[in-house]
GROMACS .gro file of C-alpha atoms in nm:
model
  314
    1MET     CA    1  -0.018  20.257  17.306
    2CYS     CA    2  -0.327  20.482  17.302
    3ILE     CA    3  -0.647  20.546  17.107
    4GLU     CA    4  -0.888  20.839  17.085
    5TYR     CA    5  -1.222  20.865  16.907
    6HIS     CA    6  -1.309  21.176  16.709
    7PRO     CA    7  -1.549  21.384  16.926
    8ILE     CA    8  -1.789  21.460  16.638
    9LEU     CA    9  -1.738  21.178  16.385
   10PRO     CA   10  -1.770  20.850  16.581
   11ASN     CA   11  -1.650  20.642  16.286
   12LEU     CA   12  -1.300  20.796  16.307
   13CYS     CA   13  -1.052  20.666  16.561
   14ALA     CA   14  -0.687  20.768  16.599
   15GLY     CA   15  -0.418  20.552  16.751
   16GLY     CA   16  -0.065  20.615  16.872
   17ALA     CA   17   0.185  20.335  16.813
   18PHE     CA   18   0.494  20.206  16.991
   19ASN     CA   19   0.709  20.302  16.691
   20GLY     CA   20   0.593  20.666  16.705
   21GLN     CA   21   0.345  20.649  16.420
   22ILE     CA   22  -0.007  20.795  16.424
   23VAL     CA   23  -0.279  20.582  16.266
   24ILE     CA   24  -0.636  20.678  16.175
   25TRP     CA   25  -0.910  20.418  16.119
   26ASP     CA   26  -1.251  20.464  15.959
   27LEU     CA   27  -1.479  20.216  16.137
   28SER     CA   28  -1.766  20.278  15.895
   29ARG     CA   29  -1.581  20.077  15.630
   30THR     CA   30  -1.627  19.702  15.595
   31GLU     CA   31  -1.266  19.656  15.480
   32ASP     CA   32  -0.940  19.854  15.465
   33ILE     CA   33  -1.036  20.052  15.774
   34GLU     CA   34  -0.682  20.189  15.817
   35VAL     CA   35  -0.707  20.510  15.615
   36CYS     CA   36  -0.405  20.713  15.722
   37VAL     CA   37  -0.059  20.655  15.875
   38SER     CA   38   0.208  20.915  15.960
   39LYS     CA   39   0.494  20.743  15.778
   40ASN     CA   40   0.835  20.898  15.720
   41VAL     CA   41   0.760  21.226  15.899
   42GLU     CA   42   1.105  21.375  15.971
   43ASP     CA   43   0.994  21.577  16.274
   44GLY     CA   44   0.746  21.315  16.395
   45HIS     CA   45   0.769  21.097  16.703
   46HIS     CA   46   1.057  20.851  16.722
   47GLU     CA   47   0.948  20.687  17.046
   48PRO     CA   48   0.611  20.551  17.171
   49VAL     CA   49   0.308  20.780  17.146
   50THR     CA   50   0.144  20.787  17.488
   51LYS     CA   51  -0.156  21.018  17.443
   52LEU     CA   52  -0.375  21.165  17.169
   53CYS     CA   53  -0.623  21.453  17.196
   54TRP     CA   54  -0.863  21.572  16.924
   55GLN     CA   55  -0.959  21.936  16.878
   56ALA     CA   56  -1.242  21.937  16.628
   57SER     CA   57  -1.499  22.180  16.497
   58SER     CA   58  -1.713  22.221  16.186
   59LYS     CA   59  -1.421  22.403  16.019
   60SER     CA   60  -1.112  22.210  16.124
   61ASN     CA   61  -0.984  21.887  16.273
   62MET     CA   62  -0.667  21.893  16.478
   63LEU     CA   63  -0.498  21.602  16.653
   64LEU     CA   64  -0.234  21.652  16.922
   65SER     CA   65   0.005  21.377  17.019
   66LEU     CA   66   0.240  21.325  17.313
   67GLY     CA   67   0.542  21.096  17.301
   68MET     CA   68   0.810  20.945  17.518
   69ASP     CA   69   1.056  21.150  17.310
   70GLY     CA   70   0.929  21.464  17.488
   71LYS     CA   71   0.752  21.594  17.178
   72ILE     CA   72   0.400  21.736  17.162
   73LEU     CA   73   0.293  21.752  16.799
   74LYS     CA   74  -0.007  21.923  16.641
   75TRP     CA   75  -0.141  21.759  16.327
   76GLU     CA   76  -0.397  21.892  16.083
   77VAL     CA   77  -0.632  21.614  15.973
   78LYS     CA   78  -0.777  21.695  15.632
   79LEU     CA   79  -1.104  21.514  15.572
   80SER     CA   80  -1.263  21.470  15.230
   81ARG     CA   81  -1.573  21.289  15.115
   82TYR     CA   82  -1.386  21.138  14.820
   83GLN     CA   83  -1.033  21.082  14.956
   84ASP     CA   84  -0.872  20.922  15.259
   85PRO     CA   85  -0.778  21.158  15.545
   86GLU     CA   86  -0.441  21.332  15.529
   87LEU     CA   87  -0.214  21.406  15.827
   88THR     CA   88   0.002  21.718  15.812
   89LEU     CA   89   0.236  21.818  16.093
   90ILE     CA   90   0.188  22.192  16.151
   91GLN     CA   91   0.332  22.269  16.497
   92GLY     CA   92   0.577  22.113  16.740
   93PHE     CA   93   0.678  22.149  17.103
   94VAL     CA   94   0.934  21.964  17.312
   95ILE     CA   95   0.979  21.931  17.687
   96THR     CA   96   1.344  21.977  17.779
   97GLY     CA   97   1.537  21.999  18.102
   98SER     CA   98   1.647  22.357  18.033
   99TYR     CA   99   1.295  22.482  18.116
  100ILE     CA  100   1.277  22.306  18.454
  101PRO     CA  101   1.413  22.516  18.745
  102ARG     CA  102   1.750  22.383  18.859
  103ASP     CA  103   1.634  22.367  19.223
  104HIS     CA  104   1.322  22.165  19.139
  105PRO     CA  105   1.337  21.819  19.307
  106THR     CA  106   1.262  21.643  18.976
  107ALA     CA  107   1.487  21.854  18.755
  108PRO     CA  108   1.688  21.632  18.517
  109SER     CA  109   2.064  21.623  18.558
  110SER     CA  110   2.108  21.718  18.194
  111ARG     CA  111   1.970  22.058  18.095
  112THR     CA  112   1.946  21.948  17.733
  113ALA     CA  113   1.768  21.617  17.798
  114ASP     CA  114   1.422  21.569  17.653
  115ILE     CA  115   1.164  21.456  17.909
  116GLY     CA  116   0.927  21.175  17.814
  117GLY     CA  117   0.559  21.256  17.843
  118THR     CA  118   0.317  20.995  17.978
  119ALA     CA  119  -0.014  21.183  18.018
  120MET     CA  120  -0.185  21.490  17.873
  121SER     CA  121  -0.516  21.670  17.912
  122PHE     CA  122  -0.657  21.987  17.756
  123SER     CA  123  -0.877  22.248  17.921
  124HIS     CA  124  -1.244  22.226  17.823
  125GLU     CA  125  -1.266  22.607  17.808
  126ASP     CA  126  -0.931  22.711  17.659
  127GLU     CA  127  -0.803  22.481  17.384
  128SER     CA  128  -0.454  22.633  17.406
  129LEU     CA  129  -0.413  22.531  17.773
  130PHE     CA  130  -0.303  22.180  17.864
  131VAL     CA  131  -0.125  21.983  18.136
  132VAL     CA  132   0.140  21.717  18.081
  133GLY     CA  133   0.248  21.445  18.321
  134ALA     CA  134   0.595  21.298  18.278
  135GLU     CA  135   0.775  20.972  18.341
  136SER     CA  136   0.996  21.154  18.591
  137GLY     CA  137   0.694  21.261  18.800
  138LEU     CA  138   0.686  21.616  18.665
  139VAL     CA  139   0.349  21.790  18.623
  140LEU     CA  140   0.364  22.079  18.375
  141LYS     CA  141   0.126  22.354  18.272
  142CYS     CA  142   0.167  22.417  17.901
  143SER     CA  143   0.032  22.632  17.618
  144THR     CA  144   0.015  22.593  17.241
  145LEU     CA  145   0.047  22.972  17.225
  146SER     CA  146   0.403  22.960  17.357
  147THR     CA  147   0.622  23.254  17.253
  148GLU     CA  148   0.947  23.097  17.369
  149LEU     CA  149   1.240  23.122  17.130
  150PRO     CA  150   1.273  22.827  16.891
  151LEU     CA  151   1.489  22.542  17.015
  152ASP     CA  152   1.774  22.396  16.815
  153LYS     CA  153   1.558  22.101  16.713
  154GLY     CA  154   1.349  22.012  16.414
  155ILE     CA  155   1.408  21.989  16.041
  156LYS     CA  156   1.101  22.132  15.871
  157ILE     CA  157   0.921  22.286  16.170
  158GLN     CA  158   1.045  22.490  16.465
  159PHE     CA  159   1.011  22.335  16.809
  160ARG     CA  160   0.941  22.553  17.113
  161SER     CA  161   0.901  22.482  17.481
  162PRO     CA  162   0.532  22.486  17.581
  163ILE     CA  163   0.598  22.507  17.957
  164THR     CA  164   0.444  22.800  18.148
  165LEU     CA  165   0.446  22.659  18.503
  166VAL     CA  166   0.613  22.366  18.680
  167TYR     CA  167   0.398  22.215  18.955
  168ASN     CA  168   0.509  22.019  19.259
  169SER     CA  169   0.593  21.673  19.129
  170HIS     CA  170   0.482  21.321  19.205
  171ASN     CA  171   0.736  21.075  19.337
  172GLY     CA  172   0.684  20.841  19.044
  173PRO     CA  173   0.567  20.842  18.683
  174VAL     CA  174   0.240  21.025  18.616
  175TYR     CA  175   0.010  20.790  18.427
  176ASP     CA  176  -0.298  21.008  18.392
  177VAL     CA  177  -0.415  21.369  18.412
  178ASP     CA  178  -0.766  21.502  18.357
  179PHE     CA  179  -0.911  21.852  18.348
  180SER     CA  180  -1.243  21.905  18.520
  181PRO     CA  181  -1.525  21.958  18.267
  182ALA     CA  182  -1.707  22.175  18.523
  183HIS     CA  183  -1.429  22.408  18.645
  184ARG     CA  184  -1.163  22.563  18.423
  185ASN     CA  185  -0.885  22.562  18.684
  186LEU     CA  186  -0.910  22.214  18.836
  187PHE     CA  187  -0.733  21.899  18.722
  188LEU     CA  188  -0.651  21.557  18.866
  189THR     CA  189  -0.334  21.349  18.839
  190ALA     CA  190  -0.264  20.981  18.908
  191SER     CA  191   0.078  20.829  18.971
  192THR     CA  192   0.273  20.520  19.061
  193ASP     CA  193   0.356  20.689  19.392
  194GLY     CA  194   0.009  20.573  19.499
  195THR     CA  195  -0.153  20.916  19.511
  196ILE     CA  196  -0.428  21.106  19.334
  197ARG     CA  197  -0.370  21.481  19.344
  198LEU     CA  198  -0.607  21.770  19.288
  199TYR     CA  199  -0.446  22.086  19.151
  200ASN     CA  200  -0.554  22.438  19.075
  201THR     CA  201  -0.384  22.548  18.752
  202LEU     CA  202  -0.289  22.878  18.917
  203GLN     CA  203  -0.110  22.722  19.217
  204PRO     CA  204   0.211  22.517  19.204
  205LYS     CA  205   0.116  22.288  19.494
  206PRO     CA  206  -0.171  22.036  19.490
  207PHE     CA  207  -0.432  22.142  19.743
  208GLN     CA  208  -0.553  21.788  19.802
  209VAL     CA  209  -0.360  21.461  19.801
  210LEU     CA  210  -0.546  21.130  19.825
  211GLU     CA  211  -0.374  20.801  19.906
  212PRO     CA  212  -0.638  20.541  19.829
  213VAL     CA  213  -0.425  20.225  19.817
  214SER     CA  214  -0.073  20.104  19.886
  215GLY     CA  215   0.024  20.077  19.522
  216TYR     CA  216   0.016  20.235  19.182
  217VAL     CA  217  -0.275  20.446  19.056
  218PHE     CA  218  -0.293  20.420  18.678
  219GLY     CA  219  -0.607  20.602  18.568
  220VAL     CA  220  -0.822  20.892  18.683
  221GLN     CA  221  -1.112  21.072  18.517
  222TRP     CA  222  -1.383  21.320  18.613
  223SER     CA  223  -1.746  21.228  18.557
  224PRO     CA  224  -1.899  21.424  18.268
  225ALA     CA  225  -2.236  21.427  18.449
  226ARG     CA  226  -2.153  21.484  18.818
  227PRO     CA  227  -1.905  21.773  18.875
  228LEU     CA  228  -1.798  21.633  19.215
  229VAL     CA  229  -1.751  21.272  19.105
  230PHE     CA  230  -1.440  21.111  18.962
  231ALA     CA  231  -1.308  20.757  18.930
  232ALA     CA  232  -0.965  20.596  18.948
  233THR     CA  233  -0.808  20.258  18.872
  234THR     CA  234  -0.526  20.084  19.055
  235ALA     CA  235  -0.252  19.823  19.029
  236ASN     CA  236  -0.434  19.589  19.269
  237GLY     CA  237  -0.733  19.556  19.037
  238SER     CA  238  -0.966  19.810  19.195
  239LEU     CA  239  -1.208  20.066  19.055
  240LEU     CA  240  -1.247  20.359  19.295
  241ILE     CA  241  -1.539  20.602  19.281
  242TYR     CA  242  -1.506  20.935  19.462
  243ASP     CA  243  -1.788  21.175  19.544
  244LEU     CA  244  -1.648  21.496  19.694
  245LYS     CA  245  -1.995  21.593  19.815
  246LYS     CA  246  -1.991  21.293  20.050
  247SER     CA  247  -1.620  21.264  20.132
  248ARG     CA  248  -1.305  21.465  20.065
  249VAL     CA  249  -1.089  21.183  20.201
  250GLY     CA  250  -1.179  20.843  20.057
  251PRO     CA  251  -1.379  20.671  19.785
  252VAL     CA  252  -1.749  20.607  19.829
  253LEU     CA  253  -1.712  20.283  19.633
  254GLN     CA  254  -1.422  20.041  19.590
  255ILE     CA  255  -1.500  19.767  19.339
  256PRO     CA  256  -1.277  19.469  19.254
  257VAL     CA  257  -1.257  19.469  18.874
  258ASN     CA  258  -1.118  19.115  18.852
  259GLN     CA  259  -1.064  18.821  19.085
  260THR     CA  260  -0.689  18.799  19.023
  261LYS     CA  261  -0.617  19.158  19.133
  262SER     CA  262  -0.461  19.227  18.795
  263PRO     CA  263  -0.374  19.593  18.729
  264VAL     CA  264  -0.647  19.810  18.579
  265TYR     CA  265  -0.476  20.053  18.343
  266SER     CA  266  -0.753  20.255  18.184
  267ILE     CA  267  -1.089  20.411  18.258
  268ALA     CA  268  -1.341  20.606  18.053
  269PHE     CA  269  -1.680  20.756  18.138
  270ASN     CA  270  -1.945  20.746  17.866
  271SER     CA  271  -2.066  21.102  17.816
  272LYS     CA  272  -2.389  20.980  17.653
  273SER     CA  273  -2.501  20.731  17.918
  274ASP     CA  274  -2.469  20.636  18.285
  275THR     CA  275  -2.181  20.391  18.229
  276LEU     CA  276  -1.804  20.378  18.254
  277SER     CA  277  -1.554  20.129  18.116
  278THR     CA  278  -1.232  19.980  18.252
  279GLY     CA  279  -0.948  19.793  18.083
  280ASP     CA  280  -0.705  19.565  18.267
  281SER     CA  281  -0.373  19.391  18.206
  282LYS     CA  282  -0.550  19.071  18.096
  283GLY     CA  283  -0.700  19.254  17.800
  284THR     CA  284  -1.048  19.254  17.951
  285VAL     CA  285  -1.278  19.551  17.904
  286LYS     CA  286  -1.573  19.582  18.140
  287VAL     CA  287  -1.866  19.825  18.129
  288TRP     CA  288  -2.012  19.937  18.462
  289LYS     CA  289  -2.356  20.091  18.511
  290LEU     CA  290  -2.362  20.381  18.757
  291SER     CA  291  -2.645  20.443  19.000
  292GLN     CA  292  -2.862  20.750  18.952
  293GLY     CA  293  -2.694  20.909  19.254
  294LEU     CA  294  -2.356  20.889  19.076
  295SER     CA  295  -2.479  20.989  18.730
  296SER     CA  296  -2.736  21.268  18.787
  297GLN     CA  297  -2.622  21.616  18.886
  298ILE     CA  298  -2.726  21.732  19.231
  299ARG     CA  299  -2.855  22.079  19.308
  300GLY     CA  300  -2.579  22.315  19.424
  301GLU     CA  301  -2.303  22.080  19.307
  302VAL     CA  302  -2.125  22.332  19.084
  303LYS     CA  303  -2.121  22.594  19.361
  304LEU     CA  304  -1.969  22.340  19.600
  305LEU     CA  305  -1.700  22.262  19.343
  306GLU     CA  306  -1.628  22.635  19.317
  307ARG     CA  307  -1.587  22.652  19.696
  308ILE     CA  308  -1.349  22.356  19.684
  309ALA     CA  309  -1.146  22.533  19.415
  310ALA     CA  310  -1.143  22.854  19.620
  311SER     CA  311  -1.001  22.663  19.917
  312SER     CA  312  -0.682  22.606  19.716
  313TYR     CA  313  -0.589  22.973  19.775
  314GLU     CA  314  -0.607  22.941  20.154
   0.00000   0.00000   0.00000
């Protein structure tokens, strides 16, 4: 369902499975590369895992997982030179209807229902702050430092609600969210309602809504090199490149990824080079080389992004 490379150790890759398991592979091995699986974890995921996020440093390695069962789980990954990695579940959160305002347009009919998560992104400046997108269209600001009372869920760990703010929702499932690496309060969302939305974490309403195509938008990601550039992928097989310095309305490039207009589900910028990759429904991965204008930071770009963020308060 999803994979995520370790940010420091490129040989380690974590994957989330349809059956709710977490798998870790060591790609430096020539055989038996599967080194860890979260089997028989009582409080683990029991539905598909839709997103994984690493939080790693020289002292610790944490892996956070999001599932369609509404759970957000924090795992400690113990690494040893002489033993295979070990996964230990240390903290759990769950998204439930009881923490969504009753008058919210996307509030579930059942206050006790768990809400399936489809997308998740963590702040680059505050590792406790993250945003979750849901199958119902909900967009939620969350925190791993939640002080909410424990919910009546869990066997060995206590589950809490991580929700601190409910944003205005999409009109369809949210398939991707991404925090800006250049501004702590900005994040993007992509949805099957055909829109890309730009939010300020401190405001419930998106301050910019883009409607690039008449169809689903599956992926969206900020450029790690250009603070005003981001890319998106669509159900009609397109790769869209936006440059907010040139246009606040439409993409500066629209590239057909395949000739059959097959959906493009995933996108990833390479932080070490001027390339990005796309993956489509045919199982094809393509690597695209960006021009210097789209991969080299421009003078005054960060200040312009700050002005764009400030406009969200107007």
